């Protein structure tokens, strides 16, 4: 997170720094982005930059947070719409999320994020969705009655699903898929998880 010094700046100066960073992160991968270029666009000194942010990753995570902060509330809403059904709720969320990313005015930023995503960026992206303790807990709005996990494992399941979702979006950018193709690929994988890969015989179904 930025320091309080950053938040004490006039709004127009905060916005200038954000826009300077967005310009760089929308054109280059995280590793290629130069702090020198960011401070040049923002018209601030290097010393000032480090008064506002601990390092480049600190700034990058702040930008991701700005554009993803409402998605936790969206997940809660989708699960409520589907009466807590895990499959239907997460599928509805994923369809909205994929469209929001691929139709975003900040498309270049997300394109660079997903085309160059590694373990650290993937984890940071997921952690941001769950970092606010004041947010309504997902475990309180989902039903696990028909699943083989209990309430204590729900957060682990969400983390796994988000990794899969990020992986699908990343592949979509690489393959230049449409929104519909990306949604279809994620639904296919979600179906594998929820339906299983085993071919159940009629006898097996009778035993269940």
Short mmCIF file of C-alpha atoms in Angstrom, two decimals:
data_model
loop_
_atom_site.label_atom_id
_atom_site.label_comp_id
_atom_site.label_asym_id
_atom_site.label_seq_id
_atom_site.Cartn_x
_atom_site.Cartn_y
_atom_site.Cartn_z
CA UNK A 1 0.00 0.00 0.00
CA UNK A 2 1.13 3.58 -0.58
CA UNK A 3 2.28 5.52 2.45
CA UNK A 4 0.12 8.12 4.15
CA UNK A 5 2.39 10.72 2.54
CA UNK A 6 0.99 9.68 -0.85
CA UNK A 7 -2.61 9.97 0.35
CA UNK A 8 -1.84 13.42 1.77
CA UNK A 9 -0.93 14.67 -1.71
CA UNK A 10 -3.42 16.78 -3.68
CA UNK A 11 -5.73 14.56 -5.74
CA UNK A 12 -4.40 15.91 -9.03
CA UNK A 13 -0.83 14.95 -8.07
CA UNK A 14 -1.94 11.48 -6.96
CA UNK A 15 -3.69 11.06 -10.30
CA UNK A 16 -0.62 12.23 -12.21
CA UNK A 17 1.50 9.57 -10.50
CA UNK A 18 -1.13 6.89 -11.14
CA UNK A 19 -1.46 7.84 -14.81
CA UNK A 20 2.31 7.90 -15.23
CA UNK A 21 2.52 4.40 -13.78
CA UNK A 22 -0.44 3.16 -15.82
CA UNK A 23 1.19 4.36 -19.02
CA UNK A 24 4.29 2.28 -18.34
CA UNK A 25 2.54 -0.82 -16.96
CA UNK A 26 0.15 -0.82 -19.95
CA UNK A 27 3.01 -0.96 -22.44
CA UNK A 28 5.61 -3.14 -20.74
CA UNK A 29 5.81 -6.17 -18.48
CA UNK A 30 6.43 -5.61 -14.77
CA UNK A 31 10.10 -6.57 -15.06
CA UNK A 32 10.63 -4.15 -17.95
CA UNK A 33 8.97 -1.13 -16.35
CA UNK A 34 11.42 1.50 -15.20
CA UNK A 35 10.89 3.66 -12.12
CA UNK A 36 12.86 6.34 -13.96
CA UNK A 37 10.18 6.45 -16.67
CA UNK A 38 7.35 6.54 -14.13
CA UNK A 39 8.81 9.49 -12.25
CA UNK A 40 9.48 11.23 -15.57
CA UNK A 41 5.81 10.92 -16.59
CA UNK A 42 4.65 11.92 -13.10
CA UNK A 43 7.13 14.80 -12.84
CA UNK A 44 8.40 13.78 -9.40
CA UNK A 45 11.84 12.99 -8.05
CA UNK A 46 13.11 9.48 -7.30
CA UNK A 47 13.32 10.45 -3.63
CA UNK A 48 9.66 11.44 -3.67
CA UNK A 49 8.72 8.12 -5.26
CA UNK A 50 10.23 6.23 -2.33
CA UNK A 51 8.37 8.48 0.09
CA UNK A 52 5.13 7.28 -1.51
CA UNK A 53 5.90 3.63 -2.30
CA UNK A 54 8.24 1.06 -0.81
CA UNK A 55 9.21 -0.33 -4.22
CA UNK A 56 7.87 -0.96 -7.74
CA UNK A 57 5.81 -3.98 -6.66
CA UNK A 58 4.13 -1.85 -3.99
CA UNK A 59 2.96 0.56 -6.69
CA UNK A 60 1.92 -2.25 -9.03
CA UNK A 61 -0.19 -3.97 -6.37
CA UNK A 62 -1.85 -0.66 -5.59
CA UNK A 63 -2.88 -0.32 -9.24
CA UNK A 64 -4.21 -3.89 -9.33
CA UNK A 65 -6.10 -3.20 -6.10
CA UNK A 66 -7.71 -0.07 -7.57
CA UNK A 67 -9.26 -2.06 -10.40
CA UNK A 68 -10.12 -5.26 -8.51
CA UNK A 69 -11.35 -3.96 -5.18
CA UNK A 70 -15.04 -4.42 -6.01
CA UNK A 71 -14.80 -8.02 -7.16
CA UNK A 72 -15.12 -9.51 -3.67
CA UNK A 73 -18.49 -7.79 -3.28
CA UNK A 74 -19.42 -9.03 -6.74
CA UNK A 75 -18.65 -12.63 -5.76
CA UNK A 76 -20.81 -12.32 -2.66
CA UNK A 77 -23.64 -10.89 -4.77
CA UNK A 78 -23.42 -13.70 -7.34
CA UNK A 79 -23.54 -16.38 -4.65
CA UNK A 80 -26.55 -14.70 -3.07
CA UNK A 81 -28.28 -14.57 -6.47
CA UNK A 82 -27.79 -18.33 -6.77
CA UNK A 83 -28.78 -19.20 -3.19
CA UNK A 84 -25.22 -20.12 -2.23
CA UNK A 85 -24.84 -22.74 -4.97
CA UNK A 86 -21.06 -23.09 -5.37
CA UNK A 87 -20.99 -24.04 -9.03
CA UNK A 88 -23.65 -21.61 -10.28
CA UNK A 89 -22.38 -18.74 -8.14
CA UNK A 90 -18.75 -19.06 -9.19
CA UNK A 91 -19.64 -19.59 -12.85
CA UNK A 92 -21.74 -16.41 -12.83
CA UNK A 93 -18.89 -14.53 -11.18
CA UNK A 94 -16.30 -15.85 -13.66
CA UNK A 95 -18.42 -14.82 -16.66
CA UNK A 96 -18.75 -11.28 -15.33
CA UNK A 97 -15.09 -11.12 -14.33
CA UNK A 98 -13.77 -12.30 -17.71
CA UNK A 99 -15.94 -9.80 -19.57
CA UNK A 100 -14.89 -6.98 -17.23
CA UNK A 101 -11.20 -7.72 -17.82
CA UNK A 102 -11.45 -8.10 -21.60
CA UNK A 103 -13.70 -5.07 -22.09
CA UNK A 104 -11.89 -2.86 -19.58
CA UNK A 105 -10.79 0.65 -20.60
CA UNK A 106 -7.52 -0.42 -18.95
CA UNK A 107 -7.19 -3.38 -21.34
CA UNK A 108 -3.48 -2.71 -21.96
CA UNK A 109 -2.75 -2.87 -18.24
CA UNK A 110 -4.53 -6.20 -17.82
CA UNK A 111 -3.01 -7.57 -21.03
CA UNK A 112 0.50 -6.95 -19.69
CA UNK A 113 -0.49 -8.35 -16.28
CA UNK A 114 -1.83 -11.62 -17.67
CA UNK A 115 0.65 -12.10 -20.51
CA UNK A 116 3.50 -11.82 -18.03
CA UNK A 117 1.90 -13.35 -14.95
CA UNK A 118 4.14 -15.42 -12.70
CA UNK A 119 3.58 -17.08 -9.32
CA UNK A 120 4.12 -13.86 -7.35
CA UNK A 121 1.78 -11.75 -9.48
CA UNK A 122 -0.85 -14.49 -9.52
CA UNK A 123 -0.75 -14.72 -5.73
CA UNK A 124 -0.85 -10.94 -5.28
CA UNK A 125 -3.83 -10.72 -7.62
CA UNK A 126 -5.71 -13.37 -5.63
CA UNK A 127 -4.76 -12.02 -2.18
CA UNK A 128 -6.19 -8.61 -3.07
CA UNK A 129 -9.65 -10.17 -3.42
CA UNK A 130 -9.58 -11.42 0.19
CA UNK A 131 -7.46 -8.89 2.06
CA UNK A 132 -10.17 -6.75 3.69
CA UNK A 133 -11.32 -8.33 6.95
CA UNK A 134 -14.30 -5.96 7.01
CA UNK A 135 -15.73 -7.49 3.84
CA UNK A 136 -18.52 -10.01 4.11
CA UNK A 137 -17.00 -13.47 4.29
CA UNK A 138 -17.57 -15.73 1.30
CA UNK A 139 -17.83 -18.72 3.64
CA UNK A 140 -21.00 -17.13 5.03
CA UNK A 141 -22.80 -17.03 1.68
CA UNK A 142 -21.81 -20.31 0.01
CA UNK A 143 -23.27 -23.75 0.56
CA UNK A 144 -20.98 -26.77 0.79
CA UNK A 145 -23.75 -29.25 1.55
CA UNK A 146 -23.30 -31.06 -1.77
CA UNK A 147 -19.49 -30.85 -1.84
CA UNK A 148 -16.72 -32.99 -0.39
CA UNK A 149 -15.18 -30.01 1.43
CA UNK A 150 -16.24 -28.36 4.67
CA UNK A 151 -16.43 -24.70 5.66
CA UNK A 152 -12.81 -24.66 6.85
CA UNK A 153 -11.62 -25.52 3.33
CA UNK A 154 -13.71 -22.99 1.40
CA UNK A 155 -11.02 -20.31 1.21
CA UNK A 156 -8.53 -22.87 -0.13
CA UNK A 157 -11.04 -23.87 -2.79
CA UNK A 158 -11.56 -20.24 -3.78
CA UNK A 159 -7.82 -19.70 -4.06
CA UNK A 160 -7.55 -22.77 -6.30
CA UNK A 161 -10.44 -21.59 -8.50
CA UNK A 162 -8.95 -18.10 -8.82
CA UNK A 163 -5.64 -19.58 -9.92
CA UNK A 164 -7.50 -21.58 -12.55
CA UNK A 165 -9.45 -18.48 -13.63
CA UNK A 166 -6.27 -16.40 -13.92
CA UNK A 167 -4.62 -19.21 -15.89
CA UNK A 168 -7.56 -19.31 -18.30
CA UNK A 169 -7.54 -15.54 -18.82
CA UNK A 170 -3.78 -15.65 -19.37
CA UNK A 171 -4.22 -18.38 -21.98
CA UNK A 172 -7.01 -16.32 -23.55
CA UNK A 173 -4.66 -13.37 -24.01
CA UNK A 174 -1.97 -15.59 -25.51
CA UNK A 175 -4.40 -17.34 -27.86
CA UNK A 176 -6.31 -14.11 -28.62
CA UNK A 177 -9.60 -15.72 -27.65
CA UNK A 178 -12.88 -13.85 -27.65
CA UNK A 179 -14.84 -13.32 -24.44
CA UNK A 180 -17.11 -16.20 -25.44
CA UNK A 181 -14.17 -18.55 -26.09
CA UNK A 182 -12.54 -17.65 -22.78
CA UNK A 183 -15.80 -18.19 -20.89
CA UNK A 184 -16.35 -21.52 -22.63
CA UNK A 185 -12.86 -22.75 -21.77
CA UNK A 186 -13.24 -21.84 -18.10
CA UNK A 187 -16.70 -23.44 -17.90
CA UNK A 188 -15.25 -26.61 -19.44
CA UNK A 189 -12.59 -26.79 -16.74
CA UNK A 190 -15.08 -25.94 -13.99
CA UNK A 191 -17.31 -28.77 -15.21
CA UNK A 192 -14.38 -31.18 -14.98
CA UNK A 193 -13.89 -30.18 -11.36
CA UNK A 194 -17.51 -30.39 -10.31
CA UNK A 195 -18.58 -33.38 -12.40
CA UNK A 196 -15.34 -35.32 -12.15
CA UNK A 197 -13.53 -37.17 -14.91
CA UNK A 198 -14.75 -40.64 -14.02
CA UNK A 199 -17.29 -42.14 -16.41
CA UNK A 200 -20.02 -43.28 -14.02
CA UNK A 201 -21.86 -46.41 -15.07
CA UNK A 202 -25.61 -46.77 -14.42
CA UNK A 203 -24.71 -49.21 -11.62
CA UNK A 204 -22.44 -46.63 -9.98
CA UNK A 205 -25.19 -44.04 -10.11
CA UNK A 206 -27.63 -46.43 -8.47
CA UNK A 207 -25.18 -46.93 -5.59
CA UNK A 208 -24.73 -43.17 -5.04
#
